[in-house]
Amino acid sequence: MEHIRTPKVEQVKLLDRFSNKSVIGTLHLTATHLIFVESNSTSAQEIWILHHHIASVEKLSLTTSGCPLLIQCRNFRLVHFVIPRERDCHDIYSSLLRLLRPVSYDELYAFSYNPKQNDQQREEGWQLIDLAAEFERMGVPCDQWQLTDVNREYKVCETYPRDLYVPITASKPIIVGSSKFRSKGRFPVLTYFYQEKKAAVCRCSQPLSGFSARCLEDEHMLQAISKSNHNSRYIYVMDTRPKLNALANRAAGKGYENEDNYSNIRFQFVGIENIHVMRGSLQKLLEVVGTRSLSMTDYLVGLENSGWLRHIKAIMDAAIFLAKAVTVEGASVLVHCSDGWDRTAQVCALGSLLMDPYYRTIKGFMVLIEKDWISFGHKFADRCDQLDPDPKEVSPIFTQFLECVWQLTEQFPQAFEFSEWFLIQIHEHVHSCQFGNFLGNSQRQREVLQLKERTYSLWAHLLSEKQNYLNPVYSPSFAESHPVLEPSTQACHFKFWRNMYHQYDRSMHPRQSILKQVLTFKESNRELEGTVQALKTKLQKFGVSTSPLKPQTPPRDRSLPLRPQSLILGAPLLSRKEVQQEEDEEVFGEEAREDAPASTDGERTVEGSSATENGYGELTGSFGSKNEPAVVTLEFGVARMTC
Amino acid sequence: MELSEHIKTANVEDVTLRRPFHPALRGTLCVTSHHLLFSDRKDEASWQLLILLKNIDAIEKSVENLFGYPRAMGSSGTITIKCKDLLVLQLEIPGMEECLNIASSIEALSSLESVTEMYPFFYRPSHLTLNGPWGLSSTEQYYKQTERLWDRWRVSTVNSDYSVCPSYPSAVIVPREVDDDKLIRSARFRQGGRFPVLSYCHHRNGMVIMRSSQPLTGANKKRCKEDELLLQAVIDGSELGYIIDLRSAQQAQQARMTGGGFESKSFYSHWKRIHRHHERGKIVQESLIKLVEACSDPSHSVDRWLSKLENSKWLSHVHSALSTAGLVVECVERDGHSVLVHGSEGTDNTLLVSSLAQLILDPASRTVTGFLCLLEREWIQAGHPFQQRCAHSAYSHARLKQECPIFLLLLDCVWQVWRQFPLALEFSEALLLRLAQEVYASNYGTFLCNSEQERCAAGVKENTHCLFQSLLRPDIEEQYLNPLYEPTDLAIWPSVHPQSLQLWTGLFLRWTEYAQNMEEAREEVWSIVKEHHEQAGPDRTNNTLSTHCDTLTPFENLMDELTIL
């Protein structure tokens, strides 16, 4: 709190990013949030921004109406305040600068966040995901694969988890030898086992081969992986980097496997660019889509020039290659990049998702993230800029993975148990530092931080509101008929993910949502079914048979189930109680509007769709003074963090 | 020449049919005067494919062993058939001669010019009769239904013999105080005689959307008193009206050199002119060709796809159509002023913008019946030259004449609106897709000819069936309903940010596996909604679903039993 000099500023103007609209309100600064409350009593929208979400704060040059403050968030929200007095602006600015640069882990929100659960509930939350059980589900350990305790003390590789699965024939000396020949000691280990063909997906980092170095243990290690699979004589080694990058690494004593030294490997470059290219690409993308009155031509050209979708497709292509090699050829695959924690995580996780329907369920997807991202040491702290910022380490690697999954949900609407809101919510919390799961760079570091004792698990939180993230058209029978997804790689199937990158730009979104409507229907179906069951039991208690009666009265009119309001339609449903509240407010808002004199202009539009926001052109000037209708909104995600 | 004389080989056995994402089939191919029929040879559950020859846009043949070898050597030919609904088929035909014969028959029969030889004149299904009224409504009916018009507007039959404006219907709605003589003079001052007529009257404030063609002011700034009076009568008491000119200011200036022009501020002082540039004619047609080409590009490079998509400009056309329609709605709904829309001829973009604006404004035009009525009024009766515009689609090698997929552009825009307001339209994407197909090749007479006058002369109404009527038959209509429809009275303003507009995959990627996944998902939505309706009982009174709910739902059954207790 000592960093906050001005906790409250009145008469702050919030400018809309894509139109000339603005609203006046009060800005509050708390230890964890920046809060903007609109003064207009009928609509009174609130914006809650978690400090951890803020990527940058910029003070622009003074204007006649005040001092502009531009805040960019990691969840792609961009807010533009104008603060009347320069001094207030400066206070807020410097407080924020300090607040959004935590110097130690203890300052992160996760360590102060308390959802009013007791220790037991918290522990249960952390026990939800059990990776040993997950490997068991895959059929490991088995006659060819075993658990090794070589990394129990993090002595062989400190960025790997304690429990690792290796071929039975790989002895300790081989493992240790191999790890010395691999960058950061990340030797080949099992990450997914395709039981049907006994084919394994393994991951590691690049070999320290330089121009000619060899390592017999490493060669043995690959041999052992190959031998464990009787279905195929060879294994694939996928280097997910572009060939040029791999070549350049040789000069630094690293590099890639020489096919002459390893028996029966098929070596393959995939060509996914490195973290720096990805960071630049996202930056370009955001610049383009953040442009005001963007023309269709500039949009498409900008989308192309950013290269973003090209990168997404490269990751997808690699995952498809992996899935095909395993499921069709029955060959084992070893995947690596440079350090084996970025591109390797993307490709292994996405490939497993294509091969195994379990990972397409809500619980399974959590397991997948826990396994391939968290436990194998994707550097969340560095990539997501949690602490001690090094701009060169930040990169949207995990975001890309989520986007790839989204692209798949678009191609296969029935294959996933979750909807895109699940992905977006995960993205939200990867950056929020509200839960312990994504803090730090490796399992070891997480243990040192005692996260399981001091913070809460995101997975328990997400599961508790599971119904919000369900995909209403999910069909488990689709999974049976399509155990392996074969997505089209035609370029036209790769689309811009508007709900992710414009999540907070209200004017961008459809005003009505099929997803939400169908979810509501489905939920009410379930409830009615429950009621029917309850009534049946009641009847049975009275000893009445439940044979259908002859129709006697005409069917009654029933109003539609309540539809919750939110910023983006299709965003998760709120809990029943909240909905009721929202709905009441909404009705109140309606009435207020109807009764209001002509000042609100009697203009009524569907779900807040309006002309001024859409900017059809020349006429907007003449309407500038007219008020927009009140719309009750609830900021998705952020608002809930206060509980 | 009889149609059958074009057919040199009517039947070929052992033909192999290849379709995208389906296994190849062997069977018999048969050419008739209007159809191509393929039937596989299985006895039970035989599968047939029937294609209207008019649906065929282009045909490419490649014959192996064209020269030299006798037929016995097993020469064969492949015909690639590219349809106007974007389906591409391949037929492998044994025998070079048969292959060439079939190809030439298809070529000749798919490009018939004479309207009365077309299939709608021969289509006689048993469940339809030719007697009875044709079409859904008329200008007179629209006038009768729209009470707001009765005071200040009238139906004029000045064009009853199509002499004043050959492309207008016989009856039009004009201001009451303007007599027919003035209309005739105004018509002389407008290109093609398309004087300003009423297109829509807003139910909330009585403001109107008018449409016309450009005024013929010419290089020396001619004026026409009657035309000015006509427009003055439109805005009557109110102080201002907007003219949305669908050309850039520069284009409008240039049009004066060729006898056209625009309404100058000095003579139409109460009208404010706004220019919005819209591409037309050949450019839009080429845009469609490029887009379809891009969609079937076998290369899998994202960069290439995006640059081709951009280069086609199709989405830019969608963008400008929706934004101009939004502008018109803004004038009418928010600003409370009347609008006159025109471009040059007033038969293409003008209709596109005026009908889109109505869809956004008017809840009545968002029902199945309302939408079809809108199309009938604003496109068929208003004289969109369908025959010229839809002679060829994206694959044709023929030299472009008057082709232009403006109607397809309309359907795309409607689809975009539906994407953003998936509950607001009573009809589903399926209806749009059906229309996109019917407009190019149809069993029905609805889209034949270029105007009411031509339709009269050809006897379309007497000798063909009406598509719209048949779509509205309850059993048919059901497949085109939007299960989630929830009528709203409000205007539905679409967002026109480029990020909010999308490629219409349902149409342009229609024949891919992807479409099948989407179809299955849609069916799932249907079943959830149906289940909902069965359980929760009817919650709509205007829907066909509710009429079937005579029996009580299980829920209510139980409730009643409990009350008895």
Tab-separated table of N, CA, C and O in Angstrom, chain B residues 285-344:
chain	number	residue	atom	x	y	z
B	285	GLN	N	-17.606	-9.093	-60.388
B	285	GLN	CA	-17.575	-10.440	-60.951
B	285	GLN	C	-16.157	-11.014	-60.862
B	285	GLN	O	-15.953	-12.156	-60.464
B	286	GLU	N	-15.187	-10.200	-61.237
B	286	GLU	CA	-13.803	-10.685	-61.177
B	286	GLU	C	-13.384	-10.969	-59.739
B	286	GLU	O	-12.611	-11.876	-59.468
B	287	SER	N	-13.926	-10.179	-58.850
B	287	SER	CA	-13.647	-10.389	-57.432
B	287	SER	C	-14.118	-11.775	-56.992
B	287	SER	O	-13.414	-12.499	-56.292
B	288	LEU	N	-15.303	-12.142	-57.437
B	288	LEU	CA	-15.832	-13.478	-57.094
B	288	LEU	C	-14.936	-14.560	-57.709
B	288	LEU	O	-14.601	-15.546	-57.045
B	289	ILE	N	-14.554	-14.353	-58.949
B	289	ILE	CA	-13.707	-15.344	-59.630
B	289	ILE	C	-12.412	-15.541	-58.856
B	289	ILE	O	-11.985	-16.662	-58.585
B	290	LYS	N	-11.812	-14.428	-58.450
B	290	LYS	CA	-10.549	-14.515	-57.707
B	290	LYS	C	-10.741	-15.193	-56.362
B	290	LYS	O	-9.897	-15.975	-55.927
B	291	LEU	N	-11.838	-14.887	-55.707
B	291	LEU	CA	-12.069	-15.477	-54.390
B	291	LEU	C	-12.238	-16.990	-54.494
B	291	LEU	O	-11.646	-17.751	-53.726
B	292	VAL	N	-13.038	-17.408	-55.449
B	292	VAL	CA	-13.278	-18.846	-55.604
B	292	VAL	C	-11.971	-19.541	-55.972
B	292	VAL	O	-11.677	-20.645	-55.499
B	293	GLU	N	-11.195	-18.856	-56.788
B	293	GLU	CA	-9.893	-19.423	-57.152
B	293	GLU	C	-9.022	-19.576	-55.903
B	293	GLU	O	-8.392	-20.609	-55.688
B	294	ALA	N	-9.033	-18.545	-55.060
B	294	ALA	CA	-8.220	-18.590	-53.837
B	294	ALA	C	-8.682	-19.714	-52.914
B	294	ALA	O	-7.870	-20.390	-52.290
B	295	CYS	N	-9.994	-19.915	-52.839
B	295	CYS	CA	-10.520	-20.943	-51.939
B	295	CYS	C	-10.142	-22.340	-52.403
B	295	CYS	O	-10.119	-23.274	-51.604
B	296	SER	N	-9.909	-22.505	-53.690
B	296	SER	CA	-9.566	-23.845	-54.150
B	296	SER	C	-8.063	-23.978	-54.404
B	296	SER	O	-7.615	-24.938	-55.014
B	297	ASP	N	-7.325	-23.006	-53.926
B	297	ASP	CA	-5.879	-23.040	-54.091
B	297	ASP	C	-5.304	-24.242	-53.335
B	297	ASP	O	-5.526	-24.400	-52.139
B	298	PRO	N	-4.595	-25.092	-54.021
B	298	PRO	CA	-4.081	-26.279	-53.343
B	298	PRO	C	-2.888	-25.976	-52.438
B	298	PRO	O	-2.574	-26.761	-51.543
B	299	SER	N	-2.230	-24.853	-52.643
B	299	SER	CA	-1.076	-24.544	-51.799
B	299	SER	C	-1.563	-24.268	-50.388
B	299	SER	O	-2.660	-23.773	-50.174
B	300	HIS	N	-0.751	-24.617	-49.424
B	300	HIS	CA	-1.217	-24.483	-48.053
B	300	HIS	C	-0.521	-23.343	-47.311
B	300	HIS	O	-0.410	-23.357	-46.112
B	301	SER	N	-0.058	-22.369	-48.063
B	301	SER	CA	0.649	-21.269	-47.419
B	301	SER	C	-0.334	-20.202	-46.948
B	301	SER	O	-1.168	-19.722	-47.719
B	302	VAL	N	-0.229	-19.852	-45.673
B	302	VAL	CA	-1.134	-18.855	-45.107
B	302	VAL	C	-0.933	-17.499	-45.776
B	302	VAL	O	-1.886	-16.797	-46.085
B	303	ASP	N	0.322	-17.158	-46.024
B	303	ASP	CA	0.604	-15.859	-46.621
B	303	ASP	C	-0.053	-15.736	-47.981
B	303	ASP	O	-0.644	-14.721	-48.327
B	304	ARG	N	0.079	-16.815	-48.730
B	304	ARG	CA	-0.483	-16.800	-50.067
B	304	ARG	C	-2.000	-16.682	-49.996
B	304	ARG	O	-2.614	-15.936	-50.764
B	305	TRP	N	-2.582	-17.420	-49.089
B	305	TRP	CA	-4.045	-17.370	-48.934
B	305	TRP	C	-4.498	-15.968	-48.568
B	305	TRP	O	-5.389	-15.407	-49.186
B	306	LEU	N	-3.848	-15.358	-47.560
B	306	LEU	CA	-4.274	-14.032	-47.125
B	306	LEU	C	-4.099	-13.012	-48.237
B	306	LEU	O	-4.929	-12.134	-48.423
B	307	SER	N	-3.006	-13.155	-48.990
B	307	SER	CA	-2.803	-12.152	-50.031
B	307	SER	C	-3.801	-12.365	-51.167
B	307	SER	O	-4.293	-11.410	-51.757
B	308	LYS	N	-4.154	-13.605	-51.433
B	308	LYS	CA	-5.179	-13.837	-52.460
B	308	LYS	C	-6.550	-13.369	-51.998
B	308	LYS	O	-7.334	-12.831	-52.782
B	309	LEU	N	-6.827	-13.623	-50.723
B	309	LEU	CA	-8.114	-13.195	-50.168
B	309	LEU	C	-8.222	-11.674	-50.249
B	309	LEU	O	-9.249	-11.121	-50.642
B	310	GLU	N	-7.139	-11.011	-49.905
B	310	GLU	CA	-7.120	-9.556	-49.954
B	310	GLU	C	-7.267	-9.096	-51.400
B	310	GLU	O	-8.065	-8.227	-51.713
B	311	ASN	N	-6.505	-9.737	-52.258
B	311	ASN	CA	-6.479	-9.351	-53.653
B	311	ASN	C	-7.844	-9.528	-54.324
B	311	ASN	O	-8.195	-8.799	-55.244
B	312	SER	N	-8.611	-10.496	-53.847
B	312	SER	CA	-9.932	-10.699	-54.459
B	312	SER	C	-10.867	-9.528	-54.148
B	312	SER	O	-11.784	-9.245	-54.901
B	313	LYS	N	-10.647	-8.856	-53.023
B	313	LYS	CA	-11.451	-7.689	-52.606
B	313	LYS	C	-12.892	-8.035	-52.243
B	313	LYS	O	-13.701	-7.150	-52.005
B	314	TRP	N	-13.198	-9.308	-52.235
B	314	TRP	CA	-14.599	-9.667	-51.965
B	314	TRP	C	-15.058	-9.133	-50.612
B	314	TRP	O	-16.116	-8.525	-50.487
B	315	LEU	N	-14.229	-9.351	-49.586
B	315	LEU	CA	-14.626	-8.899	-48.253
B	315	LEU	C	-14.692	-7.375	-48.174
B	315	LEU	O	-15.455	-6.831	-47.384
B	316	SER	N	-13.907	-6.710	-49.014
B	316	SER	CA	-14.018	-5.251	-49.048
B	316	SER	C	-15.391	-4.843	-49.569
B	316	SER	O	-15.978	-3.868	-49.104
B	317	HIS	N	-15.888	-5.590	-50.566
B	317	HIS	CA	-17.225	-5.273	-51.081
B	317	HIS	C	-18.284	-5.529	-50.009
B	317	HIS	O	-19.224	-4.749	-49.860
B	318	VAL	N	-18.114	-6.632	-49.278
B	318	VAL	CA	-19.049	-6.934	-48.191
B	318	VAL	C	-19.013	-5.796	-47.174
B	318	VAL	O	-20.045	-5.302	-46.713
B	319	HIS	N	-17.791	-5.371	-46.875
B	319	HIS	CA	-17.585	-4.302	-45.899
B	319	HIS	C	-18.284	-3.025	-46.352
B	319	HIS	O	-19.031	-2.409	-45.583
B	320	SER	N	-18.079	-2.622	-47.608
B	320	SER	CA	-18.693	-1.355	-48.004
B	320	SER	C	-20.206	-1.474	-48.101
B	320	SER	O	-20.911	-0.518	-47.767
B	321	ALA	N	-20.702	-2.619	-48.539
B	321	ALA	CA	-22.163	-2.762	-48.621
B	321	ALA	C	-22.783	-2.632	-47.233
B	321	ALA	O	-23.759	-1.902	-47.044
B	322	LEU	N	-22.190	-3.309	-46.254
B	322	LEU	CA	-22.753	-3.257	-44.906
B	322	LEU	C	-22.599	-1.873	-44.287
B	322	LEU	O	-23.492	-1.400	-43.590
B	323	SER	N	-21.458	-1.212	-44.548
B	323	SER	CA	-21.328	0.102	-43.915
B	323	SER	C	-22.264	1.114	-44.541
B	323	SER	O	-22.809	1.953	-43.830
B	324	THR	N	-22.468	1.045	-45.862
B	324	THR	CA	-23.400	1.999	-46.453
B	324	THR	C	-24.819	1.714	-45.984
B	324	THR	O	-25.586	2.632	-45.686
B	325	ALA	N	-25.169	0.428	-45.894
B	325	ALA	CA	-26.499	0.087	-45.383
B	325	ALA	C	-26.641	0.626	-43.962
B	325	ALA	O	-27.687	1.176	-43.594
B	326	GLY	N	-25.562	0.484	-43.166
B	326	GLY	CA	-25.580	1.012	-41.809
B	326	GLY	C	-25.788	2.517	-41.796
B	326	GLY	O	-26.523	3.053	-40.970
B	327	LEU	N	-25.146	3.170	-42.758
B	327	LEU	CA	-25.290	4.623	-42.866
B	327	LEU	C	-26.740	5.006	-43.159
B	327	LEU	O	-27.289	5.929	-42.564
B	328	VAL	N	-27.364	4.274	-44.084
B	328	VAL	CA	-28.764	4.549	-44.426
B	328	VAL	C	-29.634	4.376	-43.181
B	328	VAL	O	-30.490	5.213	-42.876
B	329	VAL	N	-29.384	3.294	-42.449
B	329	VAL	CA	-30.178	3.027	-41.249
B	329	VAL	C	-29.962	4.129	-40.215
B	329	VAL	O	-30.895	4.567	-39.544
B	330	GLU	N	-28.735	4.587	-40.122
B	330	GLU	CA	-28.427	5.670	-39.202
B	330	GLU	C	-29.253	6.908	-39.538
B	330	GLU	O	-29.798	7.551	-38.656
B	331	CYS	N	-29.320	7.230	-40.826
B	331	CYS	CA	-30.103	8.385	-41.260
B	331	CYS	C	-31.565	8.217	-40.868
B	331	CYS	O	-32.196	9.134	-40.347
B	332	VAL	N	-32.101	7.030	-41.125
B	332	VAL	CA	-33.531	6.817	-40.935
B	332	VAL	C	-33.876	6.662	-39.455
B	332	VAL	O	-34.755	7.331	-38.935
B	333	GLU	N	-33.153	5.786	-38.781
B	333	GLU	CA	-33.535	5.410	-37.418
B	333	GLU	C	-33.051	6.424	-36.386
B	333	GLU	O	-33.795	6.861	-35.533
B	334	ARG	N	-31.801	6.802	-36.469
B	334	ARG	CA	-31.247	7.677	-35.425
B	334	ARG	C	-31.507	9.133	-35.699
B	334	ARG	O	-31.847	9.911	-34.830
B	335	ASP	N	-31.308	9.482	-36.981
B	335	ASP	CA	-31.382	10.891	-37.322
B	335	ASP	C	-32.810	11.293	-37.677
B	335	ASP	O	-33.153	12.465	-37.643
B	336	GLY	N	-33.630	10.287	-38.043
B	336	GLY	CA	-35.021	10.578	-38.364
B	336	GLY	C	-35.204	11.365	-39.641
B	336	GLY	O	-35.955	12.343	-39.680
B	337	HIS	N	-34.491	10.974	-40.676
B	337	HIS	CA	-34.658	11.637	-41.962
B	337	HIS	C	-34.873	10.605	-43.046
B	337	HIS	O	-34.477	9.449	-42.900
B	338	SER	N	-35.487	11.046	-44.144
B	338	SER	CA	-35.695	10.138	-45.264
B	338	SER	C	-34.439	10.076	-46.118
B	338	SER	O	-33.602	10.972	-46.079
B	339	VAL	N	-34.341	9.008	-46.892
B	339	VAL	CA	-33.120	8.767	-47.661
B	339	VAL	C	-33.473	8.389	-49.082
B	339	VAL	O	-34.441	7.654	-49.315
B	340	LEU	N	-32.715	8.908	-50.021
B	340	LEU	CA	-32.803	8.436	-51.404
B	340	LEU	C	-31.489	7.741	-51.732
B	340	LEU	O	-30.413	8.292	-51.516
B	341	VAL	N	-31.574	6.514	-52.230
B	341	VAL	CA	-30.370	5.769	-52.568
B	341	VAL	C	-30.307	5.611	-54.077
B	341	VAL	O	-31.300	5.249	-54.706
B	342	HIS	N	-29.184	5.923	-54.674
B	342	HIS	CA	-28.994	5.545	-56.072
B	342	HIS	C	-27.531	5.487	-56.432
B	342	HIS	O	-26.671	6.058	-55.760
B	343	GLY	N	-27.239	4.742	-57.481
B	343	GLY	CA	-25.893	4.733	-58.037
B	343	GLY	C	-26.011	5.231	-59.449
B	343	GLY	O	-26.418	6.385	-59.654
B	344	SER	N	-25.726	4.407	-60.425
B	344	SER	CA	-25.923	4.828	-61.804
B	344	SER	C	-27.263	4.313	-62.328
B	344	SER	O	-28.230	5.048	-62.397
